[in-house]
Tab-separated table of C-alpha atoms and ligand atoms in Angstrom:
chain	number	residue	atom	x	y	z
A	59	MET	CA	2.170	-14.278	-21.135
A	60	ARG	CA	3.800	-10.923	-20.338
A	61	ARG	CA	3.351	-10.318	-16.636
A	62	VAL	CA	3.351	-7.189	-14.469
A	63	ASP	CA	3.142	-6.305	-10.768
A	64	LEU	CA	1.058	-3.219	-10.032
A	65	HIS	CA	1.512	-3.100	-6.241
A	66	VAL	CA	5.085	-2.786	-4.986
A	67	HIS	CA	6.736	-0.905	-2.079
A	68	SER	CA	10.307	0.351	-1.671
A	69	THR	CA	12.315	2.054	1.068
A	70	ALA	CA	10.670	5.323	-0.048
A	71	SER	CA	7.887	4.081	2.234
A	72	ASP	CA	7.855	0.847	4.219
A	73	GLY	CA	9.493	-1.648	1.879
A	74	THR	CA	12.994	-2.876	2.675
A	75	LEU	CA	14.520	-2.777	-0.837
A	76	ALA	CA	15.654	0.505	-2.371
A	77	PRO	CA	13.858	1.391	-5.640
A	78	ALA	CA	16.836	0.275	-7.759
A	79	ALA	CA	16.897	-3.096	-5.981
A	80	VAL	CA	13.118	-3.452	-6.441
A	81	VAL	CA	13.621	-2.937	-10.162
A	82	ARG	CA	16.410	-5.559	-10.246
A	83	ALA	CA	14.140	-8.025	-8.446
A	84	ALA	CA	11.309	-7.311	-10.909
A	85	ARG	CA	13.604	-7.929	-13.870
A	86	ALA	CA	14.931	-11.120	-12.306
A	87	ALA	CA	11.307	-12.266	-11.929
A	88	GLY	CA	10.812	-11.696	-15.657
A	89	LEU	CA	8.235	-8.912	-15.319
A	90	ALA	CA	7.512	-6.504	-18.178
A	91	ALA	CA	6.310	-3.644	-15.945
A	92	ILE	CA	5.809	-2.645	-12.331
A	93	ALA	CA	3.985	0.176	-10.637
A	94	LEU	CA	5.837	1.477	-7.595
A	95	THR	CA	3.028	2.174	-5.119
A	96	ASP	CA	4.693	3.541	-2.011
A	97	HIS	CA	2.475	4.889	0.774
A	98	ASP	CA	1.874	8.669	0.579
A	99	THR	CA	5.015	9.496	-1.413
A	100	LEU	CA	6.384	9.550	-4.966
A	101	ASP	CA	9.994	9.736	-3.716
A	102	GLY	CA	11.019	6.333	-5.107
A	103	LEU	CA	9.888	6.807	-8.704
A	104	ALA	CA	12.920	8.680	-10.052
A	105	ALA	CA	15.442	6.143	-8.719
A	106	ALA	CA	13.298	3.248	-9.951
A	107	ARG	CA	13.130	4.732	-13.449
A	108	ALA	CA	16.854	5.461	-13.477
A	109	ALA	CA	17.543	1.774	-12.814
A	110	ALA	CA	14.710	0.353	-14.939
A	111	GLY	CA	16.400	-0.444	-18.266
A	112	PRO	CA	13.801	-2.293	-20.363
A	113	LEU	CA	11.421	-2.680	-17.394
A	114	GLU	CA	8.492	-0.276	-17.589
A	115	VAL	CA	7.949	1.679	-14.343
A	116	VAL	CA	4.448	3.104	-14.035
A	117	SER	CA	3.673	5.951	-11.642
A	118	GLY	CA	1.727	4.763	-8.631
A	119	VAL	CA	0.959	5.542	-5.003
A	120	GLU	CA	-1.095	4.025	-2.148
A	121	VAL	CA	-3.208	6.155	0.194
A	122	SER	CA	-5.365	5.287	3.205
A	123	VAL	CA	-8.982	6.454	3.215
A	124	GLU	CA	-12.149	5.956	5.196
A	125	VAL	CA	-14.987	4.020	3.588
A	126	ALA	CA	-18.082	3.010	5.595
A	127	GLY	CA	-16.184	3.844	8.798
A	128	GLU	CA	-13.446	1.400	7.793
A	129	ASP	CA	-9.855	1.806	6.764
A	130	ALA	CA	-9.388	1.175	3.051
A	131	HIS	CA	-6.403	1.590	0.750
A	132	LEU	CA	-6.664	3.242	-2.647
A	133	LEU	CA	-4.019	2.978	-5.345
A	134	GLY	CA	-3.503	5.827	-7.789
A	135	TYR	CA	-1.883	5.146	-11.169
A	136	LEU	CA	-0.823	6.921	-14.344
A	137	PHE	CA	-1.184	10.406	-12.868
A	138	ASP	CA	0.651	13.646	-13.554
A	139	GLU	CA	3.418	13.528	-10.943
A	140	GLY	CA	3.466	17.337	-10.685
A	141	SER	CA	-0.227	17.675	-9.861
A	142	PRO	CA	-0.936	20.048	-6.925
A	143	ALA	CA	-4.160	18.144	-6.093
A	144	LEU	CA	-2.179	14.921	-5.722
A	145	ALA	CA	0.577	16.696	-3.767
A	146	ASP	CA	-2.062	17.957	-1.283
A	147	LEU	CA	-3.542	14.481	-0.876
A	148	LEU	CA	-0.140	12.911	-0.191
A	149	ALA	CA	0.939	15.725	2.149
A	150	ALA	CA	-2.221	15.184	4.222
A	151	GLY	CA	-1.392	11.477	4.462
A	152	ARG	CA	2.156	12.209	5.618
A	153	ASP	CA	0.870	14.776	8.152
A	154	SER	CA	-1.432	12.186	9.666
A	155	ARG	CA	1.564	9.841	10.011
A	156	ASP	CA	3.628	12.554	11.685
A	157	HIS	CA	0.771	13.058	14.126
A	158	ARG	CA	0.297	9.364	14.852
A	159	ASN	CA	3.826	7.937	15.021
A	160	PRO	CA	4.938	9.714	18.243
A	161	ARG	CA	1.706	8.561	19.917
A	162	ILE	CA	2.436	4.948	19.009
A	163	VAL	CA	5.961	5.296	20.389
A	164	GLU	CA	4.553	6.781	23.622
A	165	LYS	CA	2.202	3.805	23.996
A	166	LEU	CA	5.092	1.388	23.485
A	167	ARG	CA	7.153	3.237	26.089
A	168	ALA	CA	4.219	3.115	28.505
A	169	LEU	CA	4.209	-0.662	27.966
A	170	GLY	CA	7.823	-0.687	29.102
A	171	LEU	CA	9.507	-1.026	25.709
A	172	ASP	CA	12.619	1.049	25.253
A	173	VAL	CA	12.106	2.813	21.900
A	174	THR	CA	12.260	6.478	20.875
A	175	MET	CA	10.924	8.496	17.955
A	176	GLU	CA	14.533	9.487	17.164
A	177	GLU	CA	15.377	5.812	16.642
A	178	VAL	CA	12.375	5.366	14.343
A	179	VAL	CA	13.304	8.421	12.277
A	180	ALA	CA	16.927	7.243	12.026
A	181	PHE	CA	15.790	3.751	10.994
A	182	ALA	CA	13.551	5.161	8.240
A	183	ALA	CA	16.295	7.522	7.054
A	184	SER	CA	18.995	4.873	6.848
A	185	ALA	CA	18.136	3.583	3.356
A	186	GLU	CA	19.745	4.668	0.071
A	187	VAL	CA	16.377	6.243	-0.780
A	188	PRO	CA	15.080	7.230	2.681
A	189	ALA	CA	11.436	6.913	3.648
A	190	GLY	CA	9.367	9.935	2.681
A	191	ALA	CA	6.512	8.389	4.669
A	192	ILE	CA	7.202	6.675	8.005
A	193	GLY	CA	4.815	3.931	9.076
A	194	ARG	CA	4.280	1.190	11.598
A	195	PRO	CA	6.683	-1.187	9.801
A	196	HIS	CA	9.529	1.222	10.613
A	197	ILE	CA	8.537	1.220	14.288
A	198	ALA	CA	8.340	-2.580	14.041
A	199	GLY	CA	11.821	-2.613	12.498
A	200	VAL	CA	13.255	-0.778	15.492
A	201	LEU	CA	11.510	-3.202	17.861
A	202	VAL	CA	13.151	-6.100	15.987
A	203	GLU	CA	16.536	-4.378	15.907
A	204	LYS	CA	16.412	-3.808	19.670
A	205	GLY	CA	15.379	-7.392	20.375
A	206	HIS	CA	11.917	-6.608	21.768
A	207	VAL	CA	10.332	-8.914	19.165
A	208	SER	CA	11.774	-11.411	16.704
A	209	SER	CA	9.909	-10.292	13.557
A	210	ILE	CA	7.901	-7.457	12.017
A	211	LYS	CA	4.889	-9.744	12.123
A	212	GLU	CA	5.325	-10.343	15.853
A	213	ALA	CA	5.530	-6.551	16.402
A	214	PHE	CA	2.145	-6.138	14.656
A	215	ASP	CA	0.552	-9.149	16.343
A	216	ARG	CA	1.621	-8.094	19.843
A	217	TYR	CA	1.569	-4.306	19.721
A	218	LEU	CA	0.845	-2.441	16.488
A	219	ALA	CA	-2.150	-4.010	14.750
A	220	GLU	CA	-5.635	-2.587	15.240
A	221	GLY	CA	-6.953	-3.804	18.595
A	222	ARG	CA	-3.455	-4.260	20.034
A	223	PRO	CA	-2.212	-2.080	22.908
A	224	ALA	CA	0.011	0.346	20.955
A	225	PHE	CA	-2.437	0.863	18.084
A	226	GLU	CA	-3.275	4.449	17.305
A	227	PRO	CA	-5.759	5.412	14.581
A	228	ARG	CA	-4.812	7.849	11.901
A	229	ARG	CA	-6.833	10.692	10.392
A	230	ARG	CA	-7.961	9.694	6.919
A	231	THR	CA	-9.597	11.462	4.073
A	232	THR	CA	-12.728	10.007	2.489
A	233	GLY	CA	-12.609	7.658	-0.455
A	234	GLU	CA	-14.545	10.197	-2.533
A	235	ALA	CA	-12.019	12.979	-1.847
A	236	ALA	CA	-9.055	10.756	-2.671
A	237	ILE	CA	-10.662	9.588	-5.929
A	238	ARG	CA	-11.320	13.236	-6.832
A	239	ALA	CA	-7.684	14.179	-6.203
A	240	ILE	CA	-6.352	11.231	-8.226
A	241	HIS	CA	-8.695	12.136	-11.099
A	242	ALA	CA	-7.696	15.809	-10.868
A	243	ALA	CA	-4.120	14.567	-11.381
A	244	GLY	CA	-5.217	12.747	-14.547
A	245	GLY	CA	-4.830	9.335	-12.916
A	246	VAL	CA	-6.978	6.300	-12.242
A	247	ALA	CA	-8.119	5.169	-8.776
A	248	VAL	CA	-8.143	1.530	-7.723
A	249	LEU	CA	-9.330	-0.149	-4.514
A	250	ALA	CA	-6.469	-2.198	-3.037
A	251	HIS	CA	-6.962	-5.632	-1.397
A	252	PRO	CA	-10.740	-5.437	-0.766
A	253	VAL	CA	-10.404	-8.546	1.421
A	254	THR	CA	-8.988	-6.368	4.223
A	255	LEU	CA	-12.332	-4.555	4.577
A	256	ARG	CA	-14.563	-5.922	7.327
A	257	ALA	CA	-16.665	-8.701	5.829
A	258	ASP	CA	-20.052	-7.089	6.482
A	259	VAL	CA	-19.152	-3.787	4.763
A	260	ARG	CA	-16.923	-5.211	2.038
A	261	GLU	CA	-19.365	-5.384	-0.829
A	262	PRO	CA	-21.327	-2.175	0.007
A	263	ALA	CA	-17.994	-0.336	0.306
A	264	VAL	CA	-16.913	-1.412	-3.171
A	265	ARG	CA	-20.314	-0.325	-4.528
A	266	ASP	CA	-20.053	3.072	-2.766
A	267	LEU	CA	-16.588	3.654	-4.200
A	268	ALA	CA	-17.746	2.623	-7.669
A	269	ARG	CA	-20.499	5.264	-7.437
A	270	ALA	CA	-17.821	7.767	-6.371
A	271	GLY	CA	-15.908	7.148	-9.601
A	272	LEU	CA	-13.544	4.305	-8.744
A	273	ASP	CA	-11.854	3.007	-11.914
A	274	GLY	CA	-10.589	-0.402	-10.877
A	275	VAL	CA	-10.211	-2.965	-8.116
A	276	GLU	CA	-7.495	-5.434	-7.139
A	277	VAL	CA	-8.538	-8.927	-8.125
A	278	ALA	CA	-5.083	-10.459	-7.651
A	279	HIS	CA	-3.291	-9.724	-4.374
A	280	SER	CA	-1.056	-11.801	-2.128
A	281	GLN	CA	-3.794	-11.818	0.553
A	282	HIS	CA	-6.509	-13.004	-1.890
A	283	ASP	CA	-7.323	-16.689	-2.119
A	284	ALA	CA	-9.028	-18.197	-5.172
A	285	ALA	CA	-12.541	-17.598	-3.775
A	286	THR	CA	-11.764	-13.920	-3.081
A	287	ARG	CA	-10.321	-13.461	-6.559
A	288	ALA	CA	-13.453	-14.959	-8.098
A	289	TRP	CA	-15.720	-12.753	-5.971
A	290	VAL	CA	-13.814	-9.544	-6.821
A	291	ALA	CA	-13.652	-10.458	-10.518
A	292	SER	CA	-17.412	-10.922	-10.740
A	293	LEU	CA	-18.106	-7.705	-8.813
A	294	ALA	CA	-15.654	-5.844	-11.083
A	295	LYS	CA	-17.520	-7.104	-14.106
A	296	GLU	CA	-20.902	-6.109	-12.702
A	297	LEU	CA	-19.713	-2.616	-11.683
A	298	ASP	CA	-17.583	-2.051	-14.796
A	299	LEU	CA	-14.351	-1.731	-12.813
A	300	ALA	CA	-10.998	-2.606	-14.386
A	301	PRO	CA	-9.450	-5.723	-12.812
A	302	THR	CA	-5.930	-5.077	-11.511
A	303	GLY	CA	-3.486	-6.705	-9.177
A	304	GLY	CA	-0.120	-6.967	-7.587
A	305	SER	CA	1.873	-8.714	-4.903
A	306	ASP	CA	2.113	-5.855	-2.352
A	307	PHE	CA	5.805	-6.707	-2.186
A	308	HIS	CA	7.598	-5.184	0.851
A	309	GLY	CA	10.915	-7.087	0.758
A	310	ALA	CA	11.976	-8.499	4.133
A	311	ALA	CA	9.086	-6.705	5.913
A	312	LYS	CA	6.798	-9.377	4.395
A	313	PRO	CA	9.222	-12.204	3.721
A	314	ASP	CA	6.648	-14.637	2.300
A	315	VAL	CA	5.545	-12.241	-0.482
A	316	ALA	CA	7.555	-12.414	-3.724
A	317	ILE	CA	7.531	-9.682	-6.339
A	318	GLY	CA	5.409	-10.635	-9.349
A	319	THR	CA	4.070	-13.879	-7.869
A	320	GLY	CA	2.898	-13.148	-4.306
A	321	VAL	CA	2.640	-16.007	-1.792
A	322	ALA	CA	3.354	-19.413	-3.326
A	323	GLY	CA	2.367	-18.114	-6.761
A	324	ASN	CA	-1.085	-16.756	-5.841
A	325	VAL	CA	-0.585	-13.543	-7.880
A	326	GLU	CA	-0.508	-13.455	-11.663
A	327	VAL	CA	-1.204	-10.175	-13.428
A	328	PRO	CA	-1.232	-10.065	-17.236
A	329	TYR	CA	0.074	-7.019	-19.084
A	330	GLU	CA	-3.447	-6.555	-20.483
A	331	TRP	CA	-4.622	-5.412	-17.047
A	332	LEU	CA	-2.193	-2.488	-17.254
A	333	ASP	CA	-3.571	-1.709	-20.712
A	334	GLY	CA	-7.051	-1.811	-19.169
A	335	LEU	CA	-6.071	0.862	-16.651
A	336	ARG	CA	-4.586	2.997	-19.408
A	337	ALA	CA	-7.872	2.733	-21.321
A	338	ARG	CA	-9.753	4.147	-18.293
A	339	ARG	CA	-7.550	7.198	-18.277
A	340	ALA	CA	-9.089	8.645	-21.437
B	302	AMP	P1	0.804	2.177	8.404
B	302	AMP	O1	0.886	2.583	6.958
B	302	AMP	O2	1.781	2.902	9.259
B	302	AMP	O3	-0.583	2.176	8.954
B	302	AMP	O4	1.282	0.653	8.457
B	302	AMP	C1	0.521	-0.282	7.713
B	302	AMP	C2	1.445	-1.098	6.847
B	302	AMP	O5	2.075	-2.050	7.669
B	302	AMP	C3	0.710	-1.902	5.799
B	302	AMP	O6	0.606	-1.224	4.593
B	302	AMP	C4	1.578	-3.108	5.644
B	302	AMP	O7	2.603	-2.802	4.723
B	302	AMP	C5	2.244	-3.273	6.986
B	302	AMP	N1	1.639	-4.327	7.800
B	302	AMP	C6	0.410	-4.371	8.338
B	302	AMP	N2	0.226	-5.487	9.058
B	302	AMP	C7	1.381	-6.173	8.988
B	302	AMP	C8	1.847	-7.425	9.517
B	302	AMP	N3	1.066	-8.195	10.291
B	302	AMP	N4	3.106	-7.809	9.214
B	302	AMP	C9	3.894	-7.052	8.441
B	302	AMP	N5	3.526	-5.858	7.916
B	302	AMP	C10	2.289	-5.437	8.183
B	303	ZN	ZN1	3.192	-0.980	3.218
B	304	FE	FE1	-2.357	-1.598	1.443
B	305	FE	FE1	0.606	-1.850	-0.233
């Protein structure tokens, strides 16, 4: 079976491998194609393509939206990379990060942790392809580097996750508006990791997004167990959504997640699922 990974991050957002290194890892894993899906930026695509060789690199991006009062992530694929509608959507996402990040740093400082926004910006800029979108994992990286915590995960668990003392919400656009922008760019819109939606709104949220024109949904994801995969697959069938999937690889920021195969082999995405997305484009 030819396999692909349609959910992968690089240093252009909050992954720890540069796009060229992501591509090398994908080839080493025997993948036929990847979609680079950095948060709120397309900055990694050119370097990934330049290094791709026989590996297919599909245009992708991940954006945060509000659905049923909850934070949800949408993936856009196969869009026109020069689209002004898409550029506006991604710029709004980056603006909301620029608004939020200094507030998170202030909260950390108020908790007595020595960290500055300058350090976060320098950390995010230090990669071969620097981060076009700075997120909590970069703040977490500085906390690790300075010895305040021993891992990215500990930084989230103690300070940065929702409900923890340095959490700060971020302005989000609606799912409908993001789907419209992705469609205006000629792309397809996919709901990422539906398992991360609160259990009581999970299924209604998928149905709402489907009514708003959603094209596909992640069946395979490193956070999906077998029961979740089965549930998403049956809902996808009922709602006529294309099944998709990926590892959500972030390099050392999520050390248990491998490109192409997820956590202990829980992700397997056949090339046909990429064909299925392409078919929705027309
Ligand atoms: P942000 O985009 O700034 O809201 O940060 C959210 C990102 O942080 C997610 O997309 C994940 O990549 C990462 N993340 C969230 N929770 C954790 C965690 N517990 N450990 C490591 N990374 C995480
Ligand atoms: Zn991420
Ligand atoms: Fe996500
Ligand atoms: Fe992701």
